[in-house]
Amino acid sequence: MTNTLNRQHAVYVGSFDPPTLGHLDIVGRGAEIYSKITVGVGINPDKKPLFSAEERLQMLEELLSAFPNVEVKSFKGLAVNFVRECGGGVMLRGLRTLTDVEAEFTMSLANRTLASDIETVFLMASEKYTHISSSLIKQIAQLGGDVAAEKLKDFVPQRVVAPLIEKFDLKNSQ
């Protein structure tokens, strides 16, 4: 475990199920601010994600390969512990709506209590991504029919469209 935390190393954690254009926007903008970004794919054994941790990790590695200062890892447990293990001094978070602000504020207070030496920094979502949520994306993939693939391009990277539709095709055929 690293004892010295680097304030130029930000860690962006989430489930990324699936990775969205909003996620990529936050990472890209963060990569311009910080010398290093670690994207942490959270594994919660109590949740049943659409994509496995390995699939999410692989997609994000491909999607973020253009950023030389970004790495992708998976983790279990508390996000602040993962940030510390990475040596990061900053937890990067994205905000879309006022609902996010309330939830993130509560979480950041808890994280501050757990790890007062890790700073939480918020980036506002770009306006064109504020409406994107994983539940909306999954609904479009599941119920969008023949136009789902075309419509999903407004929400997720092209690399994610086919695997997303395939997941729901498999579920619907069972």
PDB file of C-alpha atoms in Angstrom:
ATOM      1  CA  MET A   1       0.000   0.000   0.000  1.00  0.00           C
ATOM      2  CA  THR A   2       1.306   3.450  -0.914  1.00  0.00           C
ATOM      3  CA  ASN A   3       1.817   5.897   1.955  1.00  0.00           C
ATOM      4  CA  THR A   4       2.360   9.024  -0.131  1.00  0.00           C
ATOM      5  CA  LEU A   5      -0.655  10.060  -2.136  1.00  0.00           C
ATOM      6  CA  ASN A   6      -0.093  11.929  -5.380  1.00  0.00           C
ATOM      7  CA  ARG A   7      -2.419  14.936  -5.880  1.00  0.00           C
ATOM      8  CA  GLN A   8      -1.688  14.792  -9.618  1.00  0.00           C
ATOM      9  CA  HIS A   9      -3.047  11.245  -9.783  1.00  0.00           C
ATOM     10  CA  ALA A  10      -6.848  11.108  -9.913  1.00  0.00           C
ATOM     11  CA  VAL A  11      -8.878   7.922  -9.635  1.00  0.00           C
ATOM     12  CA  TYR A  12     -12.290   7.694 -11.302  1.00  0.00           C
ATOM     13  CA  VAL A  13     -14.353   4.789  -9.986  1.00  0.00           C
ATOM     14  CA  GLY A  14     -17.681   3.380 -11.089  1.00  0.00           C
ATOM     15  CA  SER A  15     -19.463   0.305 -12.320  1.00  0.00           C
ATOM     16  CA  PHE A  16     -19.234   1.397 -15.985  1.00  0.00           C
ATOM     17  CA  ASP A  17     -22.036  -1.020 -16.878  1.00  0.00           C
ATOM     18  CA  PRO A  18     -21.909  -0.085 -19.717  1.00  0.00           C
ATOM     19  CA  PRO A  19     -19.252   2.549 -20.389  1.00  0.00           C
ATOM     20  CA  THR A  20     -20.974   5.670 -21.738  1.00  0.00           C
ATOM     21  CA  LEU A  21     -19.995   8.739 -23.712  1.00  0.00           C
ATOM     22  CA  GLY A  22     -20.406  10.659 -20.453  1.00  0.00           C
ATOM     23  CA  HIS A  23     -17.820   8.454 -18.734  1.00  0.00           C
ATOM     24  CA  LEU A  24     -15.369   8.985 -21.595  1.00  0.00           C
ATOM     25  CA  ASP A  25     -15.960  12.736 -21.430  1.00  0.00           C
ATOM     26  CA  ILE A  26     -15.086  12.856 -17.718  1.00  0.00           C
ATOM     27  CA  VAL A  27     -11.972  10.710 -18.225  1.00  0.00           C
ATOM     28  CA  GLY A  28     -10.809  12.765 -21.205  1.00  0.00           C
ATOM     29  CA  ARG A  29     -11.253  16.059 -19.419  1.00  0.00           C
ATOM     30  CA  GLY A  30      -9.661  14.665 -16.273  1.00  0.00           C
ATOM     31  CA  ALA A  31      -6.678  13.441 -18.312  1.00  0.00           C
ATOM     32  CA  GLU A  32      -6.040  17.046 -19.353  1.00  0.00           C
ATOM     33  CA  ILE A  33      -5.988  18.193 -15.719  1.00  0.00           C
ATOM     34  CA  TYR A  34      -4.133  15.367 -13.959  1.00  0.00           C
ATOM     35  CA  SER A  35      -0.837  13.740 -14.865  1.00  0.00           C
ATOM     36  CA  LYS A  36      -2.347  10.302 -14.290  1.00  0.00           C
ATOM     37  CA  ILE A  37      -5.883   8.914 -14.214  1.00  0.00           C
ATOM     38  CA  THR A  38      -6.758   5.445 -12.985  1.00  0.00           C
ATOM     39  CA  VAL A  39     -10.217   4.255 -13.973  1.00  0.00           C
ATOM     40  CA  GLY A  40     -11.440   1.775 -11.387  1.00  0.00           C
ATOM     41  CA  VAL A  41     -14.095  -0.735 -12.423  1.00  0.00           C
ATOM     42  CA  GLY A  42     -15.934  -1.585  -9.229  1.00  0.00           C
ATOM     43  CA  ILE A  43     -16.933  -5.175  -8.581  1.00  0.00           C
ATOM     44  CA  ASN A  44     -19.855  -5.487  -6.196  1.00  0.00           C
ATOM     45  CA  PRO A  45     -20.681  -9.139  -5.450  1.00  0.00           C
ATOM     46  CA  ASP A  46     -24.194  -8.128  -4.351  1.00  0.00           C
ATOM     47  CA  LYS A  47     -25.074  -6.732  -7.789  1.00  0.00           C
ATOM     48  CA  LYS A  48     -25.682  -8.547 -11.055  1.00  0.00           C
ATOM     49  CA  PRO A  49     -24.174  -6.345 -13.783  1.00  0.00           C
ATOM     50  CA  LEU A  50     -25.071  -6.737 -17.435  1.00  0.00           C
ATOM     51  CA  PHE A  51     -21.394  -7.010 -18.398  1.00  0.00           C
ATOM     52  CA  SER A  52     -18.829  -9.020 -16.460  1.00  0.00           C
ATOM     53  CA  ALA A  53     -15.958  -7.180 -14.796  1.00  0.00           C
ATOM     54  CA  GLU A  54     -13.619  -8.573 -17.456  1.00  0.00           C
ATOM     55  CA  GLU A  55     -15.852  -7.318 -20.286  1.00  0.00           C
ATOM     56  CA  ARG A  56     -16.104  -3.836 -18.760  1.00  0.00           C
ATOM     57  CA  LEU A  57     -12.364  -3.732 -18.160  1.00  0.00           C
ATOM     58  CA  GLN A  58     -11.611  -4.792 -21.745  1.00  0.00           C
ATOM     59  CA  MET A  59     -14.040  -2.275 -23.252  1.00  0.00           C
ATOM     60  CA  LEU A  60     -12.613   0.578 -21.183  1.00  0.00           C
ATOM     61  CA  GLU A  61      -9.015  -0.378 -21.980  1.00  0.00           C
ATOM     62  CA  GLU A  62      -9.844  -0.236 -25.699  1.00  0.00           C
ATOM     63  CA  LEU A  63     -11.883   2.963 -25.415  1.00  0.00           C
ATOM     64  CA  LEU A  64      -9.231   4.786 -23.375  1.00  0.00           C
ATOM     65  CA  SER A  65      -6.129   3.517 -25.181  1.00  0.00           C
ATOM     66  CA  ALA A  66      -5.651   6.917 -26.853  1.00  0.00           C
ATOM     67  CA  PHE A  67      -4.867   8.494 -23.475  1.00  0.00           C
ATOM     68  CA  PRO A  68      -1.257   7.693 -22.491  1.00  0.00           C
ATOM     69  CA  ASN A  69      -1.817   8.855 -18.904  1.00  0.00           C
ATOM     70  CA  VAL A  70      -4.903   6.675 -18.268  1.00  0.00           C
ATOM     71  CA  GLU A  71      -4.895   3.136 -16.906  1.00  0.00           C
ATOM     72  CA  VAL A  72      -7.831   0.838 -16.165  1.00  0.00           C
ATOM     73  CA  LYS A  73      -8.056  -1.586 -13.238  1.00  0.00           C
ATOM     74  CA  SER A  74     -10.785  -3.484 -11.434  1.00  0.00           C
ATOM     75  CA  PHE A  75     -11.314  -3.484  -7.697  1.00  0.00           C
ATOM     76  CA  LYS A  76     -13.444  -4.862  -4.895  1.00  0.00           C
ATOM     77  CA  GLY A  77     -14.207  -3.073  -1.658  1.00  0.00           C
ATOM     78  CA  LEU A  78     -14.294   0.577  -0.709  1.00  0.00           C
ATOM     79  CA  ALA A  79     -13.428   3.120  -3.380  1.00  0.00           C
ATOM     80  CA  VAL A  80     -11.231   5.127  -0.987  1.00  0.00           C
ATOM     81  CA  ASN A  81      -9.155   2.015  -0.288  1.00  0.00           C
ATOM     82  CA  PHE A  82      -8.701   1.508  -4.023  1.00  0.00           C
ATOM     83  CA  VAL A  83      -7.677   5.156  -4.481  1.00  0.00           C
ATOM     84  CA  ARG A  84      -5.105   4.737  -1.721  1.00  0.00           C
ATOM     85  CA  GLU A  85      -3.806   1.435  -3.180  1.00  0.00           C
ATOM     86  CA  CYS A  86      -3.299   3.220  -6.526  1.00  0.00           C
ATOM     87  CA  GLY A  87      -1.401   6.033  -4.804  1.00  0.00           C
ATOM     88  CA  GLY A  88      -3.923   8.603  -5.994  1.00  0.00           C
ATOM     89  CA  GLY A  89      -4.610  11.696  -3.942  1.00  0.00           C
ATOM     90  CA  VAL A  90      -7.829  12.638  -5.734  1.00  0.00           C
ATOM     91  CA  MET A  91     -11.114  10.853  -6.295  1.00  0.00           C
ATOM     92  CA  LEU A  92     -12.606  12.180  -9.519  1.00  0.00           C
ATOM     93  CA  ARG A  93     -16.399  12.198  -9.817  1.00  0.00           C
ATOM     94  CA  GLY A  94     -18.805  13.319 -12.523  1.00  0.00           C
ATOM     95  CA  LEU A  95     -22.044  15.191 -11.866  1.00  0.00           C
ATOM     96  CA  ARG A  96     -25.030  15.249 -14.232  1.00  0.00           C
ATOM     97  CA  THR A  97     -28.060  16.508 -12.304  1.00  0.00           C
ATOM     98  CA  LEU A  98     -29.143  17.935  -8.973  1.00  0.00           C
ATOM     99  CA  THR A  99     -30.008  14.399  -7.886  1.00  0.00           C
ATOM    100  CA  ASP A 100     -26.361  13.456  -8.497  1.00  0.00           C
ATOM    101  CA  VAL A 101     -25.224  16.427  -6.416  1.00  0.00           C
ATOM    102  CA  GLU A 102     -27.167  15.247  -3.377  1.00  0.00           C
ATOM    103  CA  ALA A 103     -26.018  11.633  -3.644  1.00  0.00           C
ATOM    104  CA  GLU A 104     -22.402  12.577  -4.396  1.00  0.00           C
ATOM    105  CA  PHE A 105     -22.326  15.090  -1.543  1.00  0.00           C
ATOM    106  CA  THR A 106     -23.397  12.400   0.912  1.00  0.00           C
ATOM    107  CA  MET A 107     -20.861   9.947  -0.498  1.00  0.00           C
ATOM    108  CA  SER A 108     -18.043  12.492  -0.443  1.00  0.00           C
ATOM    109  CA  LEU A 109     -18.727  13.267   3.227  1.00  0.00           C
ATOM    110  CA  ALA A 110     -18.524   9.566   4.051  1.00  0.00           C
ATOM    111  CA  ASN A 111     -15.336   9.201   2.005  1.00  0.00           C
ATOM    112  CA  ARG A 112     -13.857  12.230   3.763  1.00  0.00           C
ATOM    113  CA  THR A 113     -14.493  10.542   7.106  1.00  0.00           C
ATOM    114  CA  LEU A 114     -12.943   7.282   5.866  1.00  0.00           C
ATOM    115  CA  ALA A 115      -9.936   8.919   4.176  1.00  0.00           C
ATOM    116  CA  SER A 116      -9.438  12.589   5.006  1.00  0.00           C
ATOM    117  CA  ASP A 117      -6.228  12.730   2.957  1.00  0.00           C
ATOM    118  CA  ILE A 118      -8.039  11.912  -0.298  1.00  0.00           C
ATOM    119  CA  GLU A 119      -9.670  14.894  -1.968  1.00  0.00           C
ATOM    120  CA  THR A 120     -12.864  14.523  -4.007  1.00  0.00           C
ATOM    121  CA  VAL A 121     -13.047  16.654  -7.150  1.00  0.00           C
ATOM    122  CA  PHE A 122     -16.226  16.967  -9.211  1.00  0.00           C
ATOM    123  CA  LEU A 123     -16.457  17.640 -12.926  1.00  0.00           C
ATOM    124  CA  MET A 124     -19.799  18.707 -14.309  1.00  0.00           C
ATOM    125  CA  ALA A 125     -20.961  16.566 -17.179  1.00  0.00           C
ATOM    126  CA  SER A 126     -20.893  18.209 -20.564  1.00  0.00           C
ATOM    127  CA  GLU A 127     -24.397  19.404 -21.385  1.00  0.00           C
ATOM    128  CA  LYS A 128     -24.882  16.865 -24.176  1.00  0.00           C
ATOM    129  CA  TYR A 129     -24.318  13.989 -21.708  1.00  0.00           C
ATOM    130  CA  THR A 130     -26.384  15.079 -18.700  1.00  0.00           C
ATOM    131  CA  HIS A 131     -29.340  12.878 -19.666  1.00  0.00           C
ATOM    132  CA  ILE A 132     -27.305   9.672 -20.081  1.00  0.00           C
ATOM    133  CA  SER A 133     -27.746   6.934 -17.484  1.00  0.00           C
ATOM    134  CA  SER A 134     -27.028   3.223 -17.606  1.00  0.00           C
ATOM    135  CA  SER A 135     -30.679   2.388 -16.928  1.00  0.00           C
ATOM    136  CA  LEU A 136     -31.792   4.506 -19.909  1.00  0.00           C
ATOM    137  CA  ILE A 137     -29.188   2.886 -22.135  1.00  0.00           C
ATOM    138  CA  LYS A 138     -30.240  -0.610 -21.087  1.00  0.00           C
ATOM    139  CA  GLN A 139     -33.883   0.243 -21.734  1.00  0.00           C
ATOM    140  CA  ILE A 140     -33.083   1.464 -25.260  1.00  0.00           C
ATOM    141  CA  ALA A 141     -31.016  -1.665 -25.963  1.00  0.00           C
ATOM    142  CA  GLN A 142     -33.747  -3.940 -24.648  1.00  0.00           C
ATOM    143  CA  LEU A 143     -36.834  -2.225 -26.075  1.00  0.00           C
ATOM    144  CA  GLY A 144     -35.502  -0.191 -29.001  1.00  0.00           C
ATOM    145  CA  GLY A 145     -36.083  -2.861 -31.616  1.00  0.00           C
ATOM    146  CA  ASP A 146     -34.583  -2.298 -35.040  1.00  0.00           C
ATOM    147  CA  VAL A 147     -33.562   1.291 -34.288  1.00  0.00           C
ATOM    148  CA  ALA A 148     -31.725   0.494 -31.043  1.00  0.00           C
ATOM    149  CA  ALA A 149     -28.262   0.307 -32.621  1.00  0.00           C
ATOM    150  CA  GLU A 150     -28.669   3.661 -34.363  1.00  0.00           C
ATOM    151  CA  LYS A 151     -30.090   5.394 -31.278  1.00  0.00           C
ATOM    152  CA  LEU A 152     -27.479   3.974 -28.888  1.00  0.00           C
ATOM    153  CA  LYS A 153     -24.710   5.810 -30.777  1.00  0.00           C
ATOM    154  CA  ASP A 154     -25.896   8.974 -29.016  1.00  0.00           C
ATOM    155  CA  PHE A 155     -25.288   7.406 -25.605  1.00  0.00           C
ATOM    156  CA  VAL A 156     -22.419   4.928 -25.781  1.00  0.00           C
ATOM    157  CA  PRO A 157     -19.251   4.603 -27.857  1.00  0.00           C
ATOM    158  CA  GLN A 158     -19.652   2.626 -31.095  1.00  0.00           C
ATOM    159  CA  ARG A 159     -17.489  -0.143 -29.566  1.00  0.00           C
ATOM    160  CA  VAL A 160     -20.193  -0.763 -26.925  1.00  0.00           C
ATOM    161  CA  VAL A 161     -23.283  -0.838 -29.173  1.00  0.00           C
ATOM    162  CA  ALA A 162     -23.037  -4.384 -30.567  1.00  0.00           C
ATOM    163  CA  PRO A 163     -22.121  -6.093 -27.262  1.00  0.00           C
ATOM    164  CA  LEU A 164     -24.941  -4.209 -25.545  1.00  0.00           C
ATOM    165  CA  ILE A 165     -27.571  -5.294 -28.060  1.00  0.00           C
ATOM    166  CA  GLU A 166     -26.170  -8.825 -28.046  1.00  0.00           C
ATOM    167  CA  LYS A 167     -26.603  -9.068 -24.257  1.00  0.00           C
ATOM    168  CA  PHE A 168     -30.300  -8.304 -24.570  1.00  0.00           C
ATOM    169  CA  ASP A 169     -30.752 -10.555 -27.595  1.00  0.00           C
ATOM    170  CA  LEU A 170     -29.323 -13.409 -25.516  1.00  0.00           C
ATOM    171  CA  LYS A 171     -31.561 -12.576 -22.554  1.00  0.00           C
ATOM    172  CA  ASN A 172     -34.658 -12.338 -24.755  1.00  0.00           C
ATOM    173  CA  SER A 173     -33.942 -15.678 -26.457  1.00  0.00           C
ATOM    174  CA  GLN A 174     -33.732 -17.585 -23.163  1.00  0.00           C
TER     175      GLN A 174
END
